[in-house]
Short mmCIF file of C-alpha atoms in Angstrom, two decimals:
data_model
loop_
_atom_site.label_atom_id
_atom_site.label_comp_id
_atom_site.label_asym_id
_atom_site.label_seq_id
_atom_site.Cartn_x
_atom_site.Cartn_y
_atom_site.Cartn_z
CA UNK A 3 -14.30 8.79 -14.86
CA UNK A 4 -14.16 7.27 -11.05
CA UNK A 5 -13.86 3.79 -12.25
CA UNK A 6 -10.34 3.53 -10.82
CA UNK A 7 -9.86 4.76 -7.43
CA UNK A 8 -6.24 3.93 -7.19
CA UNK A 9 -4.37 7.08 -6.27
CA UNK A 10 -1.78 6.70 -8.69
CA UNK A 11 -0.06 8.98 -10.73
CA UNK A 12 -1.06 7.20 -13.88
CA UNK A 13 -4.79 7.57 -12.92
CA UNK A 14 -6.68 11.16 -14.18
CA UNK A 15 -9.93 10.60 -12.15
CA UNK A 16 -10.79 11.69 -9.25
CA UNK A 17 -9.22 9.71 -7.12
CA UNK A 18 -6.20 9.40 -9.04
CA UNK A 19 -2.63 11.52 -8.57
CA UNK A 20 -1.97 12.38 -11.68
CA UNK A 21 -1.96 16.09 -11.02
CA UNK A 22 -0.13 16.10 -7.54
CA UNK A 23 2.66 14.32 -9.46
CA UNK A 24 2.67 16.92 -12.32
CA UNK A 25 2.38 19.84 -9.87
CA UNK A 26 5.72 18.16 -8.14
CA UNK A 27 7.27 18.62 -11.31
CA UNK A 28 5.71 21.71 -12.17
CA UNK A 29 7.54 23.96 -9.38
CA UNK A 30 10.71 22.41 -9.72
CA UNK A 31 10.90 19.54 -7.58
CA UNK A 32 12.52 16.29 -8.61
CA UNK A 33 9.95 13.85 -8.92
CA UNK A 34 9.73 10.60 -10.22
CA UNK A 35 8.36 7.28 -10.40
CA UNK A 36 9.71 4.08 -8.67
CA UNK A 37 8.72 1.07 -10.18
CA UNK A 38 11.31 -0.62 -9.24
CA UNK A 39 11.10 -3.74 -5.59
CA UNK A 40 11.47 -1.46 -2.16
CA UNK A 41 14.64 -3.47 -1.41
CA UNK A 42 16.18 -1.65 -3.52
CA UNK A 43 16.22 1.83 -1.74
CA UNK A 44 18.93 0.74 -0.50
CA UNK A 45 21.04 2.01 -3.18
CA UNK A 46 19.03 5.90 -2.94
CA UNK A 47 20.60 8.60 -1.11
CA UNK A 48 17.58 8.15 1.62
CA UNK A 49 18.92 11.62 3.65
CA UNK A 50 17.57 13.67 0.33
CA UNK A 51 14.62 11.39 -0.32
CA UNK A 52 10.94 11.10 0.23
CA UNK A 53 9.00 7.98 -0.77
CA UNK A 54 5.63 8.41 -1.29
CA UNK A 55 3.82 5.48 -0.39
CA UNK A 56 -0.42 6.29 -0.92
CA UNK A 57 -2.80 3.23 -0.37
CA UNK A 58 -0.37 0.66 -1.06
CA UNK A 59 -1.52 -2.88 -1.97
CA UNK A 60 0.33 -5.91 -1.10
CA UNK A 61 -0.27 -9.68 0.04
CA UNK A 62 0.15 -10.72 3.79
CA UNK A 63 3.03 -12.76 2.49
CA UNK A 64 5.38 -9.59 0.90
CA UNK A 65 4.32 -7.31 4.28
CA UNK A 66 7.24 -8.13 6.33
CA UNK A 67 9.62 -7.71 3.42
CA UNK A 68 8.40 -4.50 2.57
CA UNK A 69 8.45 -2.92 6.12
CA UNK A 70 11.54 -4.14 6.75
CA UNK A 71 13.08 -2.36 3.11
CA UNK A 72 11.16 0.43 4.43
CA UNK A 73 12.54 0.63 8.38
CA UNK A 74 16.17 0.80 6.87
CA UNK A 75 15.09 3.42 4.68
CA UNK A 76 14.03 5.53 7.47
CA UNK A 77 17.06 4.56 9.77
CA UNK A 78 19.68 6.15 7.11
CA UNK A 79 17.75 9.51 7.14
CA UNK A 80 14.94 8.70 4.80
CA UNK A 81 11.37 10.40 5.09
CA UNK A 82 8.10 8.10 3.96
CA UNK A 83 4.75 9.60 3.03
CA UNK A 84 2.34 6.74 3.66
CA UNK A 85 -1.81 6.69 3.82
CA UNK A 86 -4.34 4.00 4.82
CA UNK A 87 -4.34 0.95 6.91
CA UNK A 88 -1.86 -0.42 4.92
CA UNK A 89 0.61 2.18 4.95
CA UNK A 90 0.09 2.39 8.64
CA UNK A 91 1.11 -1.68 8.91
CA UNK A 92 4.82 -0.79 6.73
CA UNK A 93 5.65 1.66 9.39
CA UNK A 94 7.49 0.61 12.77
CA UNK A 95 4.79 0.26 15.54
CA UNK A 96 2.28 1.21 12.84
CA UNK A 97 -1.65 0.17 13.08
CA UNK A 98 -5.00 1.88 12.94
CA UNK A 99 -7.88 1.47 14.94
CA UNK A 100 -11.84 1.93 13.64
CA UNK A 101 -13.04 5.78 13.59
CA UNK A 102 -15.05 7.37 16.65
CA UNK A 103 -17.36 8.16 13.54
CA UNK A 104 -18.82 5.47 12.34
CA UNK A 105 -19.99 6.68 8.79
CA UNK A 106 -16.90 6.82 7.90
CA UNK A 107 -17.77 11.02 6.47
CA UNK A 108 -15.48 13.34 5.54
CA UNK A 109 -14.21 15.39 7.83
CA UNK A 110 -12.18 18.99 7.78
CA UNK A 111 -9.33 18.49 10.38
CA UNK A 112 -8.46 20.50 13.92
CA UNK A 113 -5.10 21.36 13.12
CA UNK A 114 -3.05 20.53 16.25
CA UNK A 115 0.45 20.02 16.57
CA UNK A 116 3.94 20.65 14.75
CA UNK A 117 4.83 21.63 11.22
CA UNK A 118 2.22 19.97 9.45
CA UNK A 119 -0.62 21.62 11.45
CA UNK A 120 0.33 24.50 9.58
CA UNK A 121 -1.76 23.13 6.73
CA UNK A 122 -4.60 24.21 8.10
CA UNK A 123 -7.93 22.59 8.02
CA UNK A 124 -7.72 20.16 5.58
CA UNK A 125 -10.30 17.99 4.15
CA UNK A 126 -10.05 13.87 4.36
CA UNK A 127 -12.36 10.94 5.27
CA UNK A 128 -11.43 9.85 8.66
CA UNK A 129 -11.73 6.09 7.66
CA UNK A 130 -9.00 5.01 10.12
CA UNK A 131 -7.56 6.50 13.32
CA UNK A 132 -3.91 6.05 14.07
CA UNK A 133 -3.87 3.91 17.29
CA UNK A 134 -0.02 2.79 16.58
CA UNK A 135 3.46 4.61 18.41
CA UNK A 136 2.09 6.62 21.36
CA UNK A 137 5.27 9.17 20.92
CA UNK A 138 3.59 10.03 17.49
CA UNK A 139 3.27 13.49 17.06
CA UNK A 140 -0.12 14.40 16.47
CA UNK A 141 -0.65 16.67 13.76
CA UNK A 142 -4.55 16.74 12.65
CA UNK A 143 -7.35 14.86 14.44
CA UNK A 144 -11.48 14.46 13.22
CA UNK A 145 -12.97 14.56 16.58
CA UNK A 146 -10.53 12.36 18.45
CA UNK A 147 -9.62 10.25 15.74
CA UNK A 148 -5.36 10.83 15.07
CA UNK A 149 -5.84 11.22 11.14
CA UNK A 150 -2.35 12.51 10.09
CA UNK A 151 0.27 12.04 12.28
CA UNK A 152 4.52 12.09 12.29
CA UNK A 153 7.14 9.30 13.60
CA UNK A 154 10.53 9.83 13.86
CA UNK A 155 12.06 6.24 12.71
CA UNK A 156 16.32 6.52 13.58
CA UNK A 157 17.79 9.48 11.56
CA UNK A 158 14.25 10.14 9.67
CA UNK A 159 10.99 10.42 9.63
CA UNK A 160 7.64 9.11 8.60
CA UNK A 161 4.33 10.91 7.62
CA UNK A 162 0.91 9.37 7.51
CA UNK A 163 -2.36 9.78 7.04
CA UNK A 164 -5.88 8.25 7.55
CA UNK A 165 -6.36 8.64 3.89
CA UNK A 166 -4.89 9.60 0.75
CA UNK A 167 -7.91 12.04 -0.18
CA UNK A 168 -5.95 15.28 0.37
CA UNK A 169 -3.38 14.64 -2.57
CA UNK A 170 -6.00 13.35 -5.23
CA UNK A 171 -6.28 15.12 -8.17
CA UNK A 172 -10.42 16.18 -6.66
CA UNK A 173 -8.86 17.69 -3.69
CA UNK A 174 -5.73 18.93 -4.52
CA UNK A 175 -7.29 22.40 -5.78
CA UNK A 176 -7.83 23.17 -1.97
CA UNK A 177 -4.94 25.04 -0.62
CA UNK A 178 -4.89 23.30 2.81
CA UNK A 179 -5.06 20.12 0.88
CA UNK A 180 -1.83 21.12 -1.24
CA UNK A 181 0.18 22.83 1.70
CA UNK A 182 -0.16 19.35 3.87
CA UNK A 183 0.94 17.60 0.95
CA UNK A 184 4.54 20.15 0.47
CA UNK A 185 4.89 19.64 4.09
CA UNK A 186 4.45 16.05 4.53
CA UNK A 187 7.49 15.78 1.60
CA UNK A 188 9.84 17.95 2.99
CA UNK A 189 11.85 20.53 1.84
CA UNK A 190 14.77 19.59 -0.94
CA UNK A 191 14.16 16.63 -0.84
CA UNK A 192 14.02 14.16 -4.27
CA UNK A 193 10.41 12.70 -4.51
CA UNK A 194 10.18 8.76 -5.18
CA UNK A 195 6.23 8.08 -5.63
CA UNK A 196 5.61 4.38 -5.59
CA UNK A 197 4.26 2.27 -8.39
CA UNK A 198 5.22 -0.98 -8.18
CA UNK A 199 2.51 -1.31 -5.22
CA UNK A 200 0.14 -0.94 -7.58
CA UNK A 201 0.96 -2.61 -10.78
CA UNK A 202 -0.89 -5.51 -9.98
CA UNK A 203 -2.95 -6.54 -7.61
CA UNK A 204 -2.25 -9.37 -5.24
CA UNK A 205 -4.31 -12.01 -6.02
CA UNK A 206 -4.82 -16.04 -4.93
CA UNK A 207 -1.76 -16.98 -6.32
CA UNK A 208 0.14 -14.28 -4.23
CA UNK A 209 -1.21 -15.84 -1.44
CA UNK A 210 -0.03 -19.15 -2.44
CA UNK A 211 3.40 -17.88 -3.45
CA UNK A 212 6.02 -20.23 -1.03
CA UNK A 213 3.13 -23.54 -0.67
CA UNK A 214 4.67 -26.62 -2.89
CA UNK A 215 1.81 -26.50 -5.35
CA UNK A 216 3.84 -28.48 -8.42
CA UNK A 217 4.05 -31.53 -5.81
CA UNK A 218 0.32 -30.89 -5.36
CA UNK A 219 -0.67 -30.38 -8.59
CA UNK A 220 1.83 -34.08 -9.36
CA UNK A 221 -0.33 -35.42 -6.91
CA UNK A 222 -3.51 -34.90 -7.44
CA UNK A 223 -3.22 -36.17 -11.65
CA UNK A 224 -1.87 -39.55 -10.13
CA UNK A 225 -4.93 -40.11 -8.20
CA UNK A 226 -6.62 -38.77 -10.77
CA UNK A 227 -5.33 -41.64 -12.99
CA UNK A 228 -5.87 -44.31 -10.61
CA UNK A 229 -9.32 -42.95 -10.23
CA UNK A 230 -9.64 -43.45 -13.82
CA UNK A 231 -8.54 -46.69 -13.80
CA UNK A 232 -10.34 -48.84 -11.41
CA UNK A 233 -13.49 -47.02 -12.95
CA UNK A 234 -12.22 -48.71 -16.60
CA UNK A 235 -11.55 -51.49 -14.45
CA UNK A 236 -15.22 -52.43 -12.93
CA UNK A 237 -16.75 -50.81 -15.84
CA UNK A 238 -15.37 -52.70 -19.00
CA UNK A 239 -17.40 -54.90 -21.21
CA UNK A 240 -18.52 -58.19 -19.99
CA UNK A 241 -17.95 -61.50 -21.82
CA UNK A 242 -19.12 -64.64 -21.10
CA UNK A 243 -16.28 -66.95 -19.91
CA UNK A 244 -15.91 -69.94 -22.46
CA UNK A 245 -16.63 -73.36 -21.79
CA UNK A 246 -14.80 -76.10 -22.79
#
């Protein structure tokens, strides 16, 4: 079913990445889930490792956090496979600008520069151009809309695209589709694909997260009571004062 369109590699839909995960494992590579907080990559050889990172979801509050975890990753040699306007924000002197095209359609890419233009023409929905780093190599474009591109962050490197259609277990039966994903990991390198962006998703009370809501909360039953109160108060039974 395409109820979830979470490309996760718990999901078997269409949208899901079940079967890019499984075809990791299937020609040998060493893949595996991280569920664990991005802070700690510190402790992961990052010079033999590729985090995938596709449509993450986070709050505005945990963004800084997580492109910071991220940026040292890359400095010690790391490589980061990252799609969508959110992955685009993690990366340093990431953002996206709205597509030439409107409709947001799908789109079969012009191949243009470096190794991952050896793809070839690869299907995705340009949903988002890249408008961040201008020393980005350009790698595929839909019209003149940058939808996969490559940074090189201090000793590694980082790999996104406008959308994480081309590894989704619809799509990746394409060849182009498959060879942009093998590129855009990296040879022998481990593969860490991210869960624990999309365990949950960040709700109001992520938002919140930091904001003294107990005092609040303390607050708001005291005048609660006294509300209570000085309505008991004006509103009690009348009696007719005694005379003596």
């Amino acid at each position: 079913g395409d109820d979830d369109t979470r490309p996760t590699t718990y999901n078997t839909g269409p949208q899901g990445a079940k079967a890019a995960f499984l075809t990791l494992q299937a020609v040998g590579r060493d893949a595996t889930r991280w569920t664990r907080p991005l802070s700690d990559l510190s402790n992961v050889d990052a010079s033999h490792t590729t985090l995938v990172l596709a449509a993450p979801l986070y709050s505005p509050t945990e963004q800084q956090a997580i492109a910071a975890a991220l940026k040292r990753f890359l400095e010690r040699g790391g490589r980061v496979l990252t799609t969508g306007p959110t992955g685009a924000l993690l990366l340093p002197g990431g953002k996206t600008a709205p597509p030439t095209n409107i409709t947001f359609a799908l789109c079969t890419t012009t191949p243009t520069n470096g190794p991952l233009a050896a793809a070839g023409r690869v299907t995705i929905l340009d949903a988002d151009a890249w408008d961040g780093d201008k020393k980005a190599e350009i790698a595929h474009r839909c019209g003149q809309d940058a939808v996969a591109v490559r940074v090189s962050v201090g000793r590694g490197e980082a790999v996104w695209w406008s959308s994480a259609m081309p590894l989704t277990n619809a799509q990746l039966k394409k060849d182009p589709d498959l060879r942009l994903l093998l590129l855009s990991l990296g040879d022998g390198r481990a593969v860490l694909w991210d869960e624990s962006l999309h365990e949950s998703v960040p709700g109001l009370w992520d938002a919140a997260r930091g904001l003294p809501l107990w005092w609040l909360i303390a607050q708001l039953i005291l005048l609660a009571a006294l509300l209570i109160l000085s309505f008991s108060r004006r509103n009690g039974p009348l009696r007719t004062p005694v005379i003596v």
